[in-house]
mmCIF file of C-alpha atoms in Angstrom:
data_model
loop_
_atom_site.group_PDB
_atom_site.id
_atom_site.type_symbol
_atom_site.label_atom_id
_atom_site.label_comp_id
_atom_site.label_asym_id
_atom_site.label_seq_id
_atom_site.Cartn_x
_atom_site.Cartn_y
_atom_site.Cartn_z
ATOM 1 C CA MET A 1 46.138 -40.484 40.917
ATOM 2 C CA TYR A 2 43.706 -39.228 39.414
ATOM 3 C CA LEU A 3 44.958 -41.150 35.980
ATOM 4 C CA ASP A 4 43.809 -44.114 37.053
ATOM 5 C CA THR A 5 39.626 -43.170 36.792
ATOM 6 C CA ILE A 6 40.195 -42.824 32.970
ATOM 7 C CA PHE A 7 41.490 -46.114 32.369
ATOM 8 C CA ARG A 8 38.926 -47.877 35.121
ATOM 9 C CA ILE A 9 35.825 -46.419 33.350
ATOM 10 C CA ALA A 10 37.512 -47.740 30.012
ATOM 11 C CA GLY A 11 37.943 -50.976 31.186
ATOM 12 C CA VAL A 12 34.423 -51.349 32.668
ATOM 13 C CA GLY A 13 33.390 -50.058 29.656
ATOM 14 C CA ILE A 14 35.311 -52.333 27.369
ATOM 15 C CA LEU A 15 34.106 -55.559 29.514
ATOM 16 C CA THR A 16 30.123 -54.460 29.915
ATOM 17 C CA ALA A 17 30.844 -54.069 25.787
ATOM 18 C CA VAL A 18 31.892 -57.765 26.084
ATOM 19 C CA ILE A 19 29.860 -58.896 28.144
ATOM 20 C CA SER A 20 27.011 -57.713 27.236
ATOM 21 C CA ALA A 21 27.932 -58.581 23.678
ATOM 22 C CA VAL A 22 28.193 -62.489 25.005
ATOM 23 C CA LEU A 23 24.943 -62.464 26.732
ATOM 24 C CA LYS A 24 22.950 -61.374 23.725
ATOM 25 C CA GLN A 25 24.724 -63.770 21.559
ATOM 26 C CA ALA A 26 23.812 -66.171 24.345
ATOM 27 C CA GLY A 27 19.890 -65.189 23.661
ATOM 28 C CA LYS A 28 19.707 -63.693 27.456
ATOM 29 C CA GLU A 29 18.686 -59.900 26.438
ATOM 30 C CA GLU A 30 17.491 -59.157 29.468
ATOM 31 C CA GLN A 31 20.749 -59.908 31.639
ATOM 32 C CA ALA A 32 22.968 -58.169 28.660
ATOM 33 C CA GLN A 33 20.858 -55.449 29.768
ATOM 34 C CA LEU A 34 21.582 -55.792 32.911
ATOM 35 C CA ALA A 35 25.011 -55.876 32.958
ATOM 36 C CA THR A 36 25.037 -52.361 30.980
ATOM 37 C CA LEU A 37 22.784 -51.137 33.158
ATOM 38 C CA ALA A 38 25.626 -52.541 36.330
ATOM 39 C CA GLY A 39 28.686 -50.827 33.845
ATOM 40 C CA VAL A 40 27.263 -47.317 33.660
ATOM 41 C CA ALA A 41 25.467 -47.691 37.699
ATOM 42 C CA VAL A 42 29.129 -48.479 39.226
ATOM 43 C CA VAL A 43 30.689 -45.703 36.328
ATOM 44 C CA LEU A 44 28.535 -43.205 37.246
ATOM 45 C CA MET A 45 29.459 -43.882 40.993
ATOM 46 C CA TRP A 46 33.024 -42.983 40.433
ATOM 47 C CA VAL A 47 32.579 -39.696 37.278
ATOM 48 C CA LEU A 48 30.113 -37.970 40.510
ATOM 49 C CA GLN A 49 32.498 -38.101 43.227
ATOM 50 C CA LEU A 50 35.721 -37.309 40.351
ATOM 51 C CA LEU A 51 33.065 -35.112 40.267
ATOM 52 C CA ALA A 52 32.101 -33.353 43.777
ATOM 53 C CA THR A 53 35.890 -33.166 44.021
ATOM 54 C CA LEU A 54 36.041 -30.516 40.934
ATOM 55 C CA PHE A 55 33.309 -28.689 42.898
ATOM 56 C CA ASP A 56 35.325 -28.551 46.197
ATOM 57 C CA GLN A 57 38.269 -27.552 44.610
ATOM 58 C CA VAL A 58 36.264 -24.953 42.170
ATOM 59 C CA ARG A 59 34.427 -23.323 45.545
ATOM 60 C CA SER A 60 37.200 -23.239 47.264
ATOM 61 C CA VAL A 61 39.796 -21.576 44.778
ATOM 62 C CA PHE A 62 36.992 -18.942 43.364
ATOM 63 C CA GLN A 63 35.843 -19.022 47.452
ATOM 64 C CA LEU A 64 32.221 -18.654 45.739
ATOM 65 C CA TYR A 65 29.831 -19.978 49.080
ATOM 66 C CA MET B 1 57.148 -30.184 31.755
ATOM 67 C CA GLU B 2 53.266 -30.631 33.137
ATOM 68 C CA ILE B 3 52.154 -29.866 29.556
ATOM 69 C CA LEU B 4 53.307 -33.038 27.650
ATOM 70 C CA SER B 5 51.255 -35.236 30.523
ATOM 71 C CA ILE B 6 48.317 -33.027 30.475
ATOM 72 C CA VAL B 7 48.251 -33.641 25.893
ATOM 73 C CA GLY B 8 49.118 -37.578 27.403
ATOM 74 C CA ILE B 9 45.795 -37.655 29.326
ATOM 75 C CA GLY B 10 43.922 -36.242 26.482
ATOM 76 C CA LEU B 11 45.432 -38.157 23.290
ATOM 77 C CA VAL B 12 45.037 -41.031 25.975
ATOM 78 C CA SER B 13 41.473 -40.112 26.161
ATOM 79 C CA VAL B 14 40.280 -39.181 23.314
ATOM 80 C CA THR B 15 42.227 -42.539 21.938
ATOM 81 C CA ILE B 16 39.781 -44.397 24.899
ATOM 82 C CA VAL B 17 36.470 -42.263 24.119
ATOM 83 C CA ILE B 18 35.725 -42.807 20.292
ATOM 84 C CA ILE B 19 36.785 -46.608 20.698
ATOM 85 C CA LEU B 20 34.576 -46.953 23.091
ATOM 86 C CA ARG B 21 31.486 -44.744 21.514
ATOM 87 C CA GLN B 22 30.467 -47.433 18.733
ATOM 88 C CA GLN B 23 29.590 -49.661 21.938
ATOM 89 C CA ARG B 24 29.041 -48.299 24.626
ATOM 90 C CA PRO B 25 28.035 -43.773 24.079
ATOM 91 C CA GLU B 26 26.959 -43.381 26.930
ATOM 92 C CA MET B 27 31.584 -44.787 28.649
ATOM 93 C CA ALA B 28 32.316 -42.334 25.576
ATOM 94 C CA LEU B 29 30.085 -39.475 27.345
ATOM 95 C CA MET B 30 31.328 -39.898 31.046
ATOM 96 C CA LEU B 31 35.061 -40.171 30.334
ATOM 97 C CA SER B 32 35.313 -37.329 27.935
ATOM 98 C CA ALA B 33 33.792 -35.970 31.162
ATOM 99 C CA VAL B 34 36.141 -37.765 33.623
ATOM 100 C CA ALA B 35 39.043 -35.992 31.223
ATOM 101 C CA GLY B 36 37.948 -32.786 31.714
ATOM 102 C CA VAL B 37 37.700 -32.973 35.494
ATOM 103 C CA VAL B 38 41.066 -34.659 35.948
ATOM 104 C CA ILE B 39 42.516 -32.004 33.478
ATOM 105 C CA PHE B 40 40.858 -29.232 35.323
ATOM 106 C CA LEU B 41 42.124 -31.259 38.968
ATOM 107 C CA LEU B 42 45.836 -31.319 37.654
ATOM 108 C CA MET B 43 45.361 -27.329 36.963
ATOM 109 C CA VAL B 44 43.791 -26.120 39.951
ATOM 110 C CA GLY B 45 46.664 -24.988 41.612
ATOM 111 C CA LYS B 46 48.335 -23.349 39.708
ATOM 112 C CA ILE B 47 45.283 -21.309 39.464
ATOM 113 C CA GLY B 48 45.427 -21.032 43.273
ATOM 114 C CA ASN B 49 48.274 -19.712 43.009
ATOM 115 C CA VAL B 50 47.718 -16.589 40.706
ATOM 116 C CA MET B 51 44.187 -16.499 42.437
ATOM 117 C CA ASP B 52 46.171 -15.743 45.725
ATOM 118 C CA ILE B 53 48.921 -13.230 43.902
ATOM 119 C CA LEU B 54 45.903 -11.371 42.712
ATOM 120 C CA ARG B 55 44.283 -11.125 45.903
ATOM 121 C CA ASN B 56 47.555 -9.783 47.878
ATOM 122 C CA LEU B 57 47.661 -7.404 44.581
ATOM 123 C CA ALA B 58 44.392 -6.275 45.185
ATOM 124 C CA ASP B 59 45.055 -6.157 49.288
ATOM 125 C CA GLN B 60 47.625 -3.549 48.341
ATOM 126 C CA ALA B 61 46.312 -1.280 45.766
ATOM 127 C CA GLN B 62 43.650 -0.893 48.937
ATOM 128 C CA ILE B 63 40.715 -2.459 46.602
ATOM 129 C CA ASN B 64 37.571 -3.620 48.675
ATOM 130 C CA ARG B 65 37.851 -7.443 49.025
ATOM 131 C CA PHE B 66 34.557 -7.304 47.583
ATOM 132 C CA TYR B 67 34.919 -6.421 44.316
ATOM 133 C CA LEU B 68 37.417 -8.597 43.880
ATOM 134 C CA GLY B 69 35.490 -11.515 45.647
ATOM 135 C CA THR B 70 33.032 -10.675 43.386
ATOM 136 C CA VAL B 71 34.903 -11.330 40.138
ATOM 137 C CA LEU B 72 36.653 -14.639 40.928
ATOM 138 C CA LYS B 73 32.807 -16.363 41.448
ATOM 139 C CA ILE B 74 32.441 -14.845 38.537
ATOM 140 C CA ILE B 75 34.792 -17.072 36.874
ATOM 141 C CA GLY B 76 34.625 -19.753 39.236
ATOM 142 C CA VAL B 77 30.597 -19.440 38.227
ATOM 143 C CA ALA B 78 31.290 -19.231 34.443
ATOM 144 C CA TYR B 79 33.791 -22.251 34.364
ATOM 145 C CA VAL B 80 31.769 -24.486 35.836
ATOM 146 C CA ALA B 81 28.157 -24.152 33.586
ATOM 147 C CA GLU B 82 30.804 -24.056 31.012
ATOM 148 C CA PHE B 83 32.075 -27.851 31.571
ATOM 149 C CA GLY B 84 28.462 -28.908 32.380
ATOM 150 C CA SER B 85 27.422 -27.213 29.353
ATOM 151 C CA GLN B 86 29.796 -28.922 26.658
ATOM 152 C CA VAL B 87 29.080 -32.726 28.478
ATOM 153 C CA CYS B 88 25.504 -32.196 27.435
ATOM 154 C CA ARG B 89 26.488 -30.656 23.907
ATOM 155 C CA ASP B 90 28.981 -33.423 23.323
ATOM 156 C CA ALA B 91 25.826 -35.921 24.535
ATOM 157 C CA GLY B 92 24.650 -33.919 21.944
ATOM 158 C CA GLU B 93 21.363 -32.730 23.973
ATOM 159 C CA SER B 94 22.442 -28.752 22.987
ATOM 160 C CA ALA B 95 18.725 -27.474 24.743
ATOM 161 C CA ILE B 96 19.412 -28.475 28.351
ATOM 162 C CA ALA B 97 23.003 -27.436 27.550
ATOM 163 C CA SER B 98 21.573 -23.458 26.646
ATOM 164 C CA ARG B 99 19.630 -23.766 29.434
ATOM 165 C CA ILE B 100 22.547 -23.914 31.913
ATOM 166 C CA GLU B 101 24.119 -21.032 30.124
ATOM 167 C CA PHE B 102 20.916 -19.451 30.834
ATOM 168 C CA ALA B 103 21.377 -19.653 33.956
ATOM 169 C CA ALA B 104 24.388 -19.334 34.472
ATOM 170 C CA LYS B 105 24.542 -15.457 32.887
ATOM 171 C CA VAL B 106 21.202 -15.132 35.261
ATOM 172 C CA LEU B 107 23.692 -16.033 38.341
ATOM 173 C CA ILE B 108 26.515 -13.989 36.775
ATOM 174 C CA MET B 109 23.723 -10.915 36.715
ATOM 175 C CA VAL B 110 22.539 -11.457 39.831
ATOM 176 C CA MET B 111 25.720 -11.359 41.196
ATOM 177 C CA ALA B 112 27.069 -8.519 39.259
ATOM 178 C CA LEU B 113 24.707 -6.545 40.010
ATOM 179 C CA PRO B 114 25.884 -4.885 42.990
ATOM 180 C CA ILE B 115 28.808 -3.344 41.630
ATOM 181 C CA ILE B 116 26.779 -1.844 38.132
ATOM 182 C CA ALA B 117 25.099 -0.500 41.480
ATOM 183 C CA ALA B 118 28.340 1.099 42.863
ATOM 184 C CA VAL B 119 29.493 2.331 39.716
ATOM 185 C CA VAL B 120 26.203 4.367 39.025
ATOM 186 C CA GLU B 121 25.962 5.297 42.340
ATOM 187 C CA SER B 122 29.978 6.925 42.081
ATOM 188 C CA ILE B 123 28.362 8.287 38.253
ATOM 189 C CA LEU B 124 26.027 10.163 39.824
ATOM 190 C CA ARG B 125 28.182 11.340 42.594
ATOM 191 C CA LEU B 126 29.960 12.451 40.093
ATOM 192 C CA LEU B 127 28.055 14.336 38.539
ATOM 193 C CA PRO B 128 26.586 17.676 40.215
#
């Protein structure tokens, strides 16, 4: 179930790469930058959730409080 | 055979990371961090079983629970710090990575101090 996070991040990465390339070709540099930023924000959200799960698990296994 | 799925996850994510690294280095970084988290999450249940058995053994040997708890805490801190510093080093920020390692060393020393004090105390008691 965690595995689809990897594929989602890969998809978002490839998608933002394509979108920013297209926008750059069309001469809209700023929008390309914004698309990149949006992709990074979305992915960062998932990464943070997964990281929170990791820290919770570590805390419960090793009894860190 | 869980190792097969772990190796599969590793190889697939490495391939995707290499593809992404040229276009989007930040996505590649997050992807490699996520791959590490996923592999650890798959293994954490088994580590928990090992820890339960260790705790049982310590109870049977009538070792003070505090000592084993401290050792487990140190292992946990070391693991998390290692993870964070490896991600930083992957991103090419070895300065922040070594700060994280430094902080982990300080925290581990603080946690180990009571045990060291107890050892010194019992040595002093043994000496005439």
